[in-house]
């Protein structure tokens, strides 16, 4: 089997663990958020070009790009969400509601709505035109780890290991699925495979859950990593998806049959030396970030 992923170079400059990454609309500009409280913009085609665009008040946990406004939304450890206007080069608003770490941000770019979830068990919808809270839902003691919007529903991965399905308009609970993962092992990431009508979930139990969205039946639980799975991303050609893990590795899987294809780690590929926290994939590159304070750009050989 030919190797799909080859290391191109590493981006260095952060002095703390890097927790999340985001692309601009053209997927050429990269934004990173680190525990050094810095947000840095990188040109992925030129490692010498990097710009500090913000230093936020609290550690950034998750970041999202809003294409329609050219904004960067930053969920922080103190519960705040910073709104950075990249055209103006400044923070224009701090959205305040959550009382704990903001783990999840999901943008509905067309409707200019932001959904946020945090360790306080609340999920909130924000009107990004008015920059104000629209509504909120208290899910109790459940930590909200990830939110994915599919059509008129929100799929919410929780700290209990359960997957909640909410109506996106009123945030009311429609369904709870608890068979995907080990109880009390958080679901950290979700990936929708539209052509199969399947949802993949990644958890602290190191397994990939495969859920049929027509029947809400668990089709499979795939042993994937030694520790927590923090992120999934699909290749631009739709053939593969990648999983990133606390076990310091990235794995590549074929979507047609969910078969493992390739492992990327320090030993085999000069990969990361610590937990891999987030990944992105554009046409030619896979990009990863880690607790080792590095971002690695990988060439994708189709």
PDB file of C-alpha atoms in Angstrom:
ATOM      1  CA  UNK A   1       0.000   0.000   0.000  1.00  0.00           C
ATOM      2  CA  UNK A   2       1.350   3.424  -0.963  1.00  0.00           C
ATOM      3  CA  UNK A   3       1.773   5.895   1.870  1.00  0.00           C
ATOM      4  CA  UNK A   4      -0.918   8.569   1.735  1.00  0.00           C
ATOM      5  CA  UNK A   5       0.467  11.130   4.186  1.00  0.00           C
ATOM      6  CA  UNK A   6       3.991  12.618   4.172  1.00  0.00           C
ATOM      7  CA  UNK A   7       5.383  15.247   6.525  1.00  0.00           C
ATOM      8  CA  UNK A   8       6.030  18.603   4.884  1.00  0.00           C
ATOM      9  CA  UNK A   9       7.083  20.838   7.782  1.00  0.00           C
ATOM     10  CA  UNK A  10       6.202  21.954  11.308  1.00  0.00           C
ATOM     11  CA  UNK A  11       4.986  25.391  12.353  1.00  0.00           C
ATOM     12  CA  UNK A  12       6.398  26.596  15.661  1.00  0.00           C
ATOM     13  CA  UNK A  13       5.809  29.754  17.642  1.00  0.00           C
ATOM     14  CA  UNK A  14       3.248  28.897  20.293  1.00  0.00           C
ATOM     15  CA  UNK A  15       4.556  28.401  23.832  1.00  0.00           C
ATOM     16  CA  UNK A  16       1.605  26.338  25.057  1.00  0.00           C
ATOM     17  CA  UNK A  17      -0.452  23.354  23.976  1.00  0.00           C
ATOM     18  CA  UNK A  18      -2.436  24.012  20.794  1.00  0.00           C
ATOM     19  CA  UNK A  19      -6.062  22.992  21.203  1.00  0.00           C
ATOM     20  CA  UNK A  20      -7.818  23.924  17.990  1.00  0.00           C
ATOM     21  CA  UNK A  21      -7.425  24.989  14.365  1.00  0.00           C
ATOM     22  CA  UNK A  22      -9.637  26.720  11.804  1.00  0.00           C
ATOM     23  CA  UNK A  23      -9.388  27.561   8.097  1.00  0.00           C
ATOM     24  CA  UNK A  24     -10.544  30.668   6.295  1.00  0.00           C
ATOM     25  CA  UNK A  25     -12.958  30.185   3.387  1.00  0.00           C
ATOM     26  CA  UNK A  26     -10.195  29.434   0.842  1.00  0.00           C
ATOM     27  CA  UNK A  27      -8.496  26.971   3.214  1.00  0.00           C
ATOM     28  CA  UNK A  28      -5.135  28.665   2.693  1.00  0.00           C
ATOM     29  CA  UNK A  29      -5.052  30.746   5.869  1.00  0.00           C
ATOM     30  CA  UNK A  30      -4.836  28.780   9.104  1.00  0.00           C
ATOM     31  CA  UNK A  31      -5.770  29.995  12.584  1.00  0.00           C
ATOM     32  CA  UNK A  32      -4.571  28.334  15.783  1.00  0.00           C
ATOM     33  CA  UNK A  33      -5.550  28.758  19.419  1.00  0.00           C
ATOM     34  CA  UNK A  34      -3.124  27.841  22.193  1.00  0.00           C
ATOM     35  CA  UNK A  35      -2.872  27.685  25.963  1.00  0.00           C
ATOM     36  CA  UNK A  36      -0.420  30.601  25.689  1.00  0.00           C
ATOM     37  CA  UNK A  37      -3.667  32.611  25.104  1.00  0.00           C
ATOM     38  CA  UNK A  38      -2.512  33.545  21.603  1.00  0.00           C
ATOM     39  CA  UNK A  39      -4.380  33.283  18.307  1.00  0.00           C
ATOM     40  CA  UNK A  40      -1.970  33.069  15.379  1.00  0.00           C
ATOM     41  CA  UNK A  41      -2.671  33.235  11.636  1.00  0.00           C
ATOM     42  CA  UNK A  42      -0.434  31.135   9.374  1.00  0.00           C
ATOM     43  CA  UNK A  43       0.080  30.863   5.624  1.00  0.00           C
ATOM     44  CA  UNK A  44       0.177  27.091   5.139  1.00  0.00           C
ATOM     45  CA  UNK A  45       2.150  27.494   1.894  1.00  0.00           C
ATOM     46  CA  UNK A  46       4.838  29.618   3.531  1.00  0.00           C
ATOM     47  CA  UNK A  47       5.907  28.672   7.077  1.00  0.00           C
ATOM     48  CA  UNK A  48       7.800  31.959   7.452  1.00  0.00           C
ATOM     49  CA  UNK A  49       4.568  33.958   7.345  1.00  0.00           C
ATOM     50  CA  UNK A  50       2.799  34.063  10.703  1.00  0.00           C
ATOM     51  CA  UNK A  51       0.915  36.823  12.474  1.00  0.00           C
ATOM     52  CA  UNK A  52      -0.268  37.195  16.051  1.00  0.00           C
ATOM     53  CA  UNK A  53      -3.834  38.402  15.606  1.00  0.00           C
ATOM     54  CA  UNK A  54      -5.083  38.305  19.197  1.00  0.00           C
ATOM     55  CA  UNK A  55      -4.182  37.558  22.780  1.00  0.00           C
ATOM     56  CA  UNK A  56      -7.352  36.553  24.579  1.00  0.00           C
ATOM     57  CA  UNK A  57      -8.168  36.864  28.270  1.00  0.00           C
ATOM     58  CA  UNK A  58      -8.490  33.141  28.945  1.00  0.00           C
ATOM     59  CA  UNK A  59      -7.197  29.939  27.353  1.00  0.00           C
ATOM     60  CA  UNK A  60      -8.836  29.299  23.945  1.00  0.00           C
ATOM     61  CA  UNK A  61     -10.445  25.856  23.841  1.00  0.00           C
ATOM     62  CA  UNK A  62     -12.231  25.951  20.492  1.00  0.00           C
ATOM     63  CA  UNK A  63     -12.260  28.280  17.473  1.00  0.00           C
ATOM     64  CA  UNK A  64     -14.613  28.644  14.503  1.00  0.00           C
ATOM     65  CA  UNK A  65     -14.413  30.759  11.352  1.00  0.00           C
ATOM     66  CA  UNK A  66     -17.526  32.600  10.133  1.00  0.00           C
ATOM     67  CA  UNK A  67     -17.139  33.010   6.382  1.00  0.00           C
ATOM     68  CA  UNK A  68     -20.003  35.433   5.812  1.00  0.00           C
ATOM     69  CA  UNK A  69     -18.512  38.019   8.187  1.00  0.00           C
ATOM     70  CA  UNK A  70     -14.801  37.117   8.114  1.00  0.00           C
ATOM     71  CA  UNK A  71     -14.953  36.620  11.876  1.00  0.00           C
ATOM     72  CA  UNK A  72     -13.148  34.242  14.166  1.00  0.00           C
ATOM     73  CA  UNK A  73     -15.134  32.974  17.158  1.00  0.00           C
ATOM     74  CA  UNK A  74     -13.113  31.822  20.160  1.00  0.00           C
ATOM     75  CA  UNK A  75     -14.550  29.732  22.993  1.00  0.00           C
ATOM     76  CA  UNK A  76     -12.500  30.167  26.151  1.00  0.00           C
ATOM     77  CA  UNK A  77     -11.839  28.438  29.450  1.00  0.00           C
ATOM     78  CA  UNK A  78     -13.578  31.211  31.422  1.00  0.00           C
ATOM     79  CA  UNK A  79     -16.876  30.674  29.568  1.00  0.00           C
ATOM     80  CA  UNK A  80     -16.587  33.695  27.279  1.00  0.00           C
ATOM     81  CA  UNK A  81     -16.768  33.662  23.484  1.00  0.00           C
ATOM     82  CA  UNK A  82     -14.673  36.326  21.766  1.00  0.00           C
ATOM     83  CA  UNK A  83     -15.747  37.640  18.367  1.00  0.00           C
ATOM     84  CA  UNK A  84     -12.747  38.738  16.302  1.00  0.00           C
ATOM     85  CA  UNK A  85     -13.384  40.771  13.163  1.00  0.00           C
ATOM     86  CA  UNK A  86     -10.449  39.774  10.969  1.00  0.00           C
ATOM     87  CA  UNK A  87     -11.108  42.601   8.502  1.00  0.00           C
ATOM     88  CA  UNK A  88     -10.852  45.187  11.281  1.00  0.00           C
ATOM     89  CA  UNK A  89      -8.160  43.261  13.131  1.00  0.00           C
ATOM     90  CA  UNK A  90      -9.825  43.575  16.526  1.00  0.00           C
ATOM     91  CA  UNK A  91     -12.243  42.033  18.998  1.00  0.00           C
ATOM     92  CA  UNK A  92     -15.707  43.504  18.475  1.00  0.00           C
ATOM     93  CA  UNK A  93     -17.709  41.609  21.092  1.00  0.00           C
ATOM     94  CA  UNK A  94     -17.460  39.187  23.986  1.00  0.00           C
ATOM     95  CA  UNK A  95     -20.470  36.879  24.254  1.00  0.00           C
ATOM     96  CA  UNK A  96     -21.089  36.019  27.901  1.00  0.00           C
ATOM     97  CA  UNK A  97     -23.385  33.361  29.305  1.00  0.00           C
ATOM     98  CA  UNK A  98     -21.506  30.159  30.100  1.00  0.00           C
ATOM     99  CA  UNK A  99     -19.999  29.617  33.550  1.00  0.00           C
ATOM    100  CA  UNK A 100     -17.442  26.992  32.522  1.00  0.00           C
ATOM    101  CA  UNK A 101     -15.117  26.033  29.689  1.00  0.00           C
ATOM    102  CA  UNK A 102     -16.639  26.449  26.229  1.00  0.00           C
ATOM    103  CA  UNK A 103     -15.852  23.145  24.530  1.00  0.00           C
ATOM    104  CA  UNK A 104     -18.120  23.333  21.489  1.00  0.00           C
ATOM    105  CA  UNK A 105     -18.826  25.960  18.843  1.00  0.00           C
ATOM    106  CA  UNK A 106     -20.767  25.294  15.645  1.00  0.00           C
ATOM    107  CA  UNK A 107     -21.596  27.974  13.087  1.00  0.00           C
ATOM    108  CA  UNK A 108     -24.621  28.036  10.801  1.00  0.00           C
ATOM    109  CA  UNK A 109     -23.024  30.376   8.259  1.00  0.00           C
ATOM    110  CA  UNK A 110     -26.154  30.806   6.133  1.00  0.00           C
ATOM    111  CA  UNK A 111     -28.408  31.810   9.010  1.00  0.00           C
ATOM    112  CA  UNK A 112     -25.675  33.614  10.969  1.00  0.00           C
ATOM    113  CA  UNK A 113     -26.319  31.546  14.082  1.00  0.00           C
ATOM    114  CA  UNK A 114     -23.739  30.229  16.518  1.00  0.00           C
ATOM    115  CA  UNK A 115     -24.377  27.242  18.782  1.00  0.00           C
ATOM    116  CA  UNK A 116     -22.189  26.907  21.857  1.00  0.00           C
ATOM    117  CA  UNK A 117     -21.851  24.244  24.529  1.00  0.00           C
ATOM    118  CA  UNK A 118     -19.840  24.164  27.725  1.00  0.00           C
ATOM    119  CA  UNK A 119     -18.923  22.238  30.846  1.00  0.00           C
ATOM    120  CA  UNK A 120     -21.780  24.010  32.669  1.00  0.00           C
ATOM    121  CA  UNK A 121     -24.252  21.757  30.800  1.00  0.00           C
ATOM    122  CA  UNK A 122     -25.816  24.575  28.793  1.00  0.00           C
ATOM    123  CA  UNK A 123     -26.265  24.781  25.037  1.00  0.00           C
ATOM    124  CA  UNK A 124     -26.892  28.265  23.631  1.00  0.00           C
ATOM    125  CA  UNK A 125     -27.913  29.673  20.251  1.00  0.00           C
ATOM    126  CA  UNK A 126     -26.573  33.134  19.419  1.00  0.00           C
ATOM    127  CA  UNK A 127     -27.843  35.609  16.828  1.00  0.00           C
ATOM    128  CA  UNK A 128     -24.647  36.742  15.079  1.00  0.00           C
ATOM    129  CA  UNK A 129     -26.381  39.661  13.375  1.00  0.00           C
ATOM    130  CA  UNK A 130     -27.451  41.218  16.662  1.00  0.00           C
ATOM    131  CA  UNK A 131     -24.578  39.584  18.583  1.00  0.00           C
ATOM    132  CA  UNK A 132     -26.887  38.480  21.347  1.00  0.00           C
ATOM    133  CA  UNK A 133     -28.225  35.280  22.871  1.00  0.00           C
ATOM    134  CA  UNK A 134     -31.355  33.882  21.218  1.00  0.00           C
ATOM    135  CA  UNK A 135     -32.116  30.983  23.548  1.00  0.00           C
ATOM    136  CA  UNK A 136     -30.485  28.487  25.850  1.00  0.00           C
ATOM    137  CA  UNK A 137     -31.114  25.008  27.163  1.00  0.00           C
ATOM    138  CA  UNK A 138     -29.894  23.566  30.441  1.00  0.00           C
ATOM    139  CA  UNK A 139     -28.992  19.910  29.954  1.00  0.00           C
ATOM    140  CA  UNK A 140     -28.297  19.489  33.660  1.00  0.00           C
ATOM    141  CA  UNK A 141     -25.004  18.016  34.759  1.00  0.00           C
ATOM    142  CA  UNK A 142     -24.046  16.974  31.211  1.00  0.00           C
ATOM    143  CA  UNK A 143     -20.849  18.527  29.895  1.00  0.00           C
ATOM    144  CA  UNK A 144     -21.399  19.521  26.267  1.00  0.00           C
ATOM    145  CA  UNK A 145     -18.284  18.422  24.382  1.00  0.00           C
ATOM    146  CA  UNK A 146     -19.232  18.708  20.708  1.00  0.00           C
ATOM    147  CA  UNK A 147     -22.137  20.009  18.609  1.00  0.00           C
ATOM    148  CA  UNK A 148     -22.851  19.097  14.987  1.00  0.00           C
ATOM    149  CA  UNK A 149     -25.735  20.543  12.975  1.00  0.00           C
ATOM    150  CA  UNK A 150     -27.347  18.247  10.399  1.00  0.00           C
ATOM    151  CA  UNK A 151     -30.321  19.852   8.643  1.00  0.00           C
ATOM    152  CA  UNK A 152     -32.849  20.760  11.376  1.00  0.00           C
ATOM    153  CA  UNK A 153     -31.196  18.917  14.232  1.00  0.00           C
ATOM    154  CA  UNK A 154     -28.245  19.343  16.563  1.00  0.00           C
ATOM    155  CA  UNK A 155     -26.230  16.278  17.513  1.00  0.00           C
ATOM    156  CA  UNK A 156     -24.596  16.829  20.888  1.00  0.00           C
ATOM    157  CA  UNK A 157     -21.810  14.684  22.330  1.00  0.00           C
ATOM    158  CA  UNK A 158     -21.749  14.735  26.129  1.00  0.00           C
ATOM    159  CA  UNK A 159     -19.392  13.945  28.974  1.00  0.00           C
ATOM    160  CA  UNK A 160     -21.596  11.003  29.952  1.00  0.00           C
ATOM    161  CA  UNK A 161     -20.827   9.199  26.693  1.00  0.00           C
ATOM    162  CA  UNK A 162     -24.365   9.807  25.449  1.00  0.00           C
ATOM    163  CA  UNK A 163     -25.374  11.419  22.166  1.00  0.00           C
ATOM    164  CA  UNK A 164     -28.299  13.850  22.367  1.00  0.00           C
ATOM    165  CA  UNK A 165     -30.389  14.876  19.368  1.00  0.00           C
ATOM    166  CA  UNK A 166     -32.037  18.299  19.708  1.00  0.00           C
ATOM    167  CA  UNK A 167     -34.364  20.358  17.550  1.00  0.00           C
ATOM    168  CA  UNK A 168     -32.191  23.251  16.359  1.00  0.00           C
ATOM    169  CA  UNK A 169     -35.038  25.769  16.542  1.00  0.00           C
ATOM    170  CA  UNK A 170     -36.134  25.300  20.154  1.00  0.00           C
ATOM    171  CA  UNK A 171     -33.263  23.150  21.530  1.00  0.00           C
ATOM    172  CA  UNK A 172     -35.748  20.570  22.799  1.00  0.00           C
ATOM    173  CA  UNK A 173     -34.487  17.018  23.267  1.00  0.00           C
ATOM    174  CA  UNK A 174     -35.758  14.566  20.634  1.00  0.00           C
ATOM    175  CA  UNK A 175     -33.627  11.499  21.276  1.00  0.00           C
ATOM    176  CA  UNK A 176     -30.867  10.198  23.543  1.00  0.00           C
ATOM    177  CA  UNK A 177     -28.528   7.403  22.461  1.00  0.00           C
ATOM    178  CA  UNK A 178     -26.375   5.842  25.155  1.00  0.00           C
ATOM    179  CA  UNK A 179     -25.094   2.670  23.458  1.00  0.00           C
ATOM    180  CA  UNK A 180     -22.345   4.212  21.328  1.00  0.00           C
ATOM    181  CA  UNK A 181     -19.640   4.447  23.974  1.00  0.00           C
ATOM    182  CA  UNK A 182     -18.631   3.422  27.483  1.00  0.00           C
ATOM    183  CA  UNK A 183     -20.681   5.225  30.134  1.00  0.00           C
ATOM    184  CA  UNK A 184     -19.091   8.454  31.423  1.00  0.00           C
ATOM    185  CA  UNK A 185     -16.458   8.416  28.671  1.00  0.00           C
ATOM    186  CA  UNK A 186     -16.953  11.733  26.834  1.00  0.00           C
ATOM    187  CA  UNK A 187     -17.825  11.968  23.150  1.00  0.00           C
ATOM    188  CA  UNK A 188     -15.366  14.537  21.768  1.00  0.00           C
ATOM    189  CA  UNK A 189     -15.969  14.538  18.019  1.00  0.00           C
ATOM    190  CA  UNK A 190     -18.634  13.774  15.408  1.00  0.00           C
ATOM    191  CA  UNK A 191     -18.494  13.293  11.632  1.00  0.00           C
ATOM    192  CA  UNK A 192     -21.483  13.033   9.294  1.00  0.00           C
ATOM    193  CA  UNK A 193     -21.135  10.697   6.289  1.00  0.00           C
ATOM    194  CA  UNK A 194     -23.979  12.024   4.160  1.00  0.00           C
ATOM    195  CA  UNK A 195     -23.976   9.401   1.394  1.00  0.00           C
ATOM    196  CA  UNK A 196     -24.294   6.608   3.962  1.00  0.00           C
ATOM    197  CA  UNK A 197     -26.603   8.568   6.308  1.00  0.00           C
ATOM    198  CA  UNK A 198     -24.239   7.590   9.091  1.00  0.00           C
ATOM    199  CA  UNK A 199     -22.793   9.507  12.020  1.00  0.00           C
ATOM    200  CA  UNK A 200     -19.353   8.669  13.389  1.00  0.00           C
ATOM    201  CA  UNK A 201     -18.492   9.485  17.003  1.00  0.00           C
ATOM    202  CA  UNK A 202     -15.128   9.501  18.762  1.00  0.00           C
ATOM    203  CA  UNK A 203     -14.801   9.069  22.514  1.00  0.00           C
ATOM    204  CA  UNK A 204     -12.479   8.795  25.479  1.00  0.00           C
ATOM    205  CA  UNK A 205     -12.929   5.023  25.170  1.00  0.00           C
ATOM    206  CA  UNK A 206     -10.783   5.082  21.993  1.00  0.00           C
ATOM    207  CA  UNK A 207     -13.562   3.628  19.831  1.00  0.00           C
ATOM    208  CA  UNK A 208     -15.309   4.953  16.746  1.00  0.00           C
ATOM    209  CA  UNK A 209     -19.070   4.621  17.057  1.00  0.00           C
ATOM    210  CA  UNK A 210     -21.060   4.102  13.840  1.00  0.00           C
ATOM    211  CA  UNK A 211     -24.699   5.237  14.079  1.00  0.00           C
ATOM    212  CA  UNK A 212     -27.386   4.701  11.425  1.00  0.00           C
ATOM    213  CA  UNK A 213     -29.311   7.986  11.311  1.00  0.00           C
ATOM    214  CA  UNK A 214     -32.391   6.404   9.754  1.00  0.00           C
ATOM    215  CA  UNK A 215     -32.979   3.898  12.548  1.00  0.00           C
ATOM    216  CA  UNK A 216     -30.772   5.377  15.316  1.00  0.00           C
ATOM    217  CA  UNK A 217     -29.260   1.929  15.701  1.00  0.00           C
ATOM    218  CA  UNK A 218     -25.572   1.431  16.504  1.00  0.00           C
ATOM    219  CA  UNK A 219     -24.123  -0.415  13.514  1.00  0.00           C
ATOM    220  CA  UNK A 220     -20.587  -0.878  14.809  1.00  0.00           C
ATOM    221  CA  UNK A 221     -18.038   0.086  17.451  1.00  0.00           C
ATOM    222  CA  UNK A 222     -14.542   0.146  15.964  1.00  0.00           C
ATOM    223  CA  UNK A 223     -11.501  -0.148  18.282  1.00  0.00           C
ATOM    224  CA  UNK A 224      -9.377   2.677  16.902  1.00  0.00           C
ATOM    225  CA  UNK A 225      -6.944   4.253  19.384  1.00  0.00           C
ATOM    226  CA  UNK A 226      -5.301   3.480  22.718  1.00  0.00           C
ATOM    227  CA  UNK A 227      -6.698   6.632  24.328  1.00  0.00           C
ATOM    228  CA  UNK A 228      -9.309   9.327  23.660  1.00  0.00           C
ATOM    229  CA  UNK A 229     -10.223  10.330  20.112  1.00  0.00           C
ATOM    230  CA  UNK A 230     -10.359  14.124  19.934  1.00  0.00           C
ATOM    231  CA  UNK A 231     -11.117  14.903  16.298  1.00  0.00           C
ATOM    232  CA  UNK A 232     -12.288  13.595  12.927  1.00  0.00           C
ATOM    233  CA  UNK A 233     -11.870  15.229   9.525  1.00  0.00           C
ATOM    234  CA  UNK A 234     -12.744  14.010   6.040  1.00  0.00           C
ATOM    235  CA  UNK A 235     -10.413  14.299   3.041  1.00  0.00           C
ATOM    236  CA  UNK A 236     -11.409  16.794   0.347  1.00  0.00           C
ATOM    237  CA  UNK A 237     -11.947  14.005  -2.194  1.00  0.00           C
ATOM    238  CA  UNK A 238     -14.253  12.191   0.229  1.00  0.00           C
ATOM    239  CA  UNK A 239     -12.331   8.919   0.136  1.00  0.00           C
ATOM    240  CA  UNK A 240     -10.804   8.930   3.633  1.00  0.00           C
ATOM    241  CA  UNK A 241     -11.250  10.365   7.084  1.00  0.00           C
ATOM    242  CA  UNK A 242      -8.618  10.968   9.743  1.00  0.00           C
ATOM    243  CA  UNK A 243      -8.860  10.477  13.508  1.00  0.00           C
ATOM    244  CA  UNK A 244      -6.679  12.350  16.016  1.00  0.00           C
ATOM    245  CA  UNK A 245      -5.968  10.960  19.464  1.00  0.00           C
ATOM    246  CA  UNK A 246      -4.492  11.520  22.870  1.00  0.00           C
ATOM    247  CA  UNK A 247      -2.290   8.482  22.111  1.00  0.00           C
ATOM    248  CA  UNK A 248      -0.130  10.904  20.017  1.00  0.00           C
ATOM    249  CA  UNK A 249      -1.194   9.425  16.689  1.00  0.00           C
ATOM    250  CA  UNK A 250      -3.343  10.174  13.667  1.00  0.00           C
ATOM    251  CA  UNK A 251      -4.997   7.318  11.793  1.00  0.00           C
ATOM    252  CA  UNK A 252      -6.391   7.281   8.266  1.00  0.00           C
ATOM    253  CA  UNK A 253      -9.535   5.270   7.471  1.00  0.00           C
ATOM    254  CA  UNK A 254     -11.297   4.453   4.199  1.00  0.00           C
ATOM    255  CA  UNK A 255     -14.877   5.693   4.236  1.00  0.00           C
ATOM    256  CA  UNK A 256     -16.335   3.051   1.915  1.00  0.00           C
ATOM    257  CA  UNK A 257     -15.770   0.239   4.427  1.00  0.00           C
ATOM    258  CA  UNK A 258     -14.213   1.983   7.499  1.00  0.00           C
ATOM    259  CA  UNK A 259     -11.005  -0.003   7.033  1.00  0.00           C
ATOM    260  CA  UNK A 260      -7.804   1.278   8.635  1.00  0.00           C
ATOM    261  CA  UNK A 261      -5.232   2.522   6.098  1.00  0.00           C
ATOM    262  CA  UNK A 262      -2.338   4.264   7.800  1.00  0.00           C
ATOM    263  CA  UNK A 263      -0.931   5.382  11.152  1.00  0.00           C
ATOM    264  CA  UNK A 264       0.976   8.635  11.584  1.00  0.00           C
ATOM    265  CA  UNK A 265       3.059   9.038  14.734  1.00  0.00           C
ATOM    266  CA  UNK A 266       6.496  10.162  15.851  1.00  0.00           C
ATOM    267  CA  UNK A 267       8.135   6.787  15.310  1.00  0.00           C
ATOM    268  CA  UNK A 268       6.890   6.202  11.782  1.00  0.00           C
ATOM    269  CA  UNK A 269       6.534   9.719  10.407  1.00  0.00           C
ATOM    270  CA  UNK A 270       8.245  12.228  12.756  1.00  0.00           C
ATOM    271  CA  UNK A 271       4.807  13.180  13.964  1.00  0.00           C
ATOM    272  CA  UNK A 272       3.707  14.613  17.281  1.00  0.00           C
ATOM    273  CA  UNK A 273       5.302  13.822  20.637  1.00  0.00           C
ATOM    274  CA  UNK A 274       2.122  14.446  22.647  1.00  0.00           C
ATOM    275  CA  UNK A 275      -1.660  14.381  22.346  1.00  0.00           C
ATOM    276  CA  UNK A 276      -3.011  15.314  18.900  1.00  0.00           C
ATOM    277  CA  UNK A 277      -5.887  17.656  19.657  1.00  0.00           C
ATOM    278  CA  UNK A 278      -7.285  18.820  16.312  1.00  0.00           C
ATOM    279  CA  UNK A 279      -6.906  18.232  12.595  1.00  0.00           C
ATOM    280  CA  UNK A 280      -7.950  19.903   9.344  1.00  0.00           C
ATOM    281  CA  UNK A 281      -7.913  18.680   5.754  1.00  0.00           C
ATOM    282  CA  UNK A 282      -7.850  20.743   2.554  1.00  0.00           C
ATOM    283  CA  UNK A 283      -7.262  19.640  -1.035  1.00  0.00           C
ATOM    284  CA  UNK A 284      -3.572  18.837  -0.685  1.00  0.00           C
ATOM    285  CA  UNK A 285      -2.769  18.857   3.024  1.00  0.00           C
ATOM    286  CA  UNK A 286      -3.667  17.307   6.346  1.00  0.00           C
ATOM    287  CA  UNK A 287      -2.896  19.649   9.249  1.00  0.00           C
ATOM    288  CA  UNK A 288      -2.571  18.677  12.909  1.00  0.00           C
ATOM    289  CA  UNK A 289      -1.894  20.380  16.244  1.00  0.00           C
ATOM    290  CA  UNK A 290      -0.774  19.019  19.573  1.00  0.00           C
ATOM    291  CA  UNK A 291       0.108  19.457  23.209  1.00  0.00           C
ATOM    292  CA  UNK A 292       3.723  19.456  21.949  1.00  0.00           C
ATOM    293  CA  UNK A 293       3.143  23.116  20.843  1.00  0.00           C
ATOM    294  CA  UNK A 294       3.560  22.278  17.158  1.00  0.00           C
ATOM    295  CA  UNK A 295       1.386  22.400  14.073  1.00  0.00           C
ATOM    296  CA  UNK A 296       2.418  19.906  11.398  1.00  0.00           C
ATOM    297  CA  UNK A 297       1.573  20.301   7.718  1.00  0.00           C
ATOM    298  CA  UNK A 298       1.308  16.943   5.957  1.00  0.00           C
ATOM    299  CA  UNK A 299       1.191  16.410   2.191  1.00  0.00           C
ATOM    300  CA  UNK A 300      -1.716  14.261   1.056  1.00  0.00           C
ATOM    301  CA  UNK A 301      -0.757  12.034  -1.887  1.00  0.00           C
ATOM    302  CA  UNK A 302      -3.982  11.065  -3.651  1.00  0.00           C
TER     303      UNK A 302
END
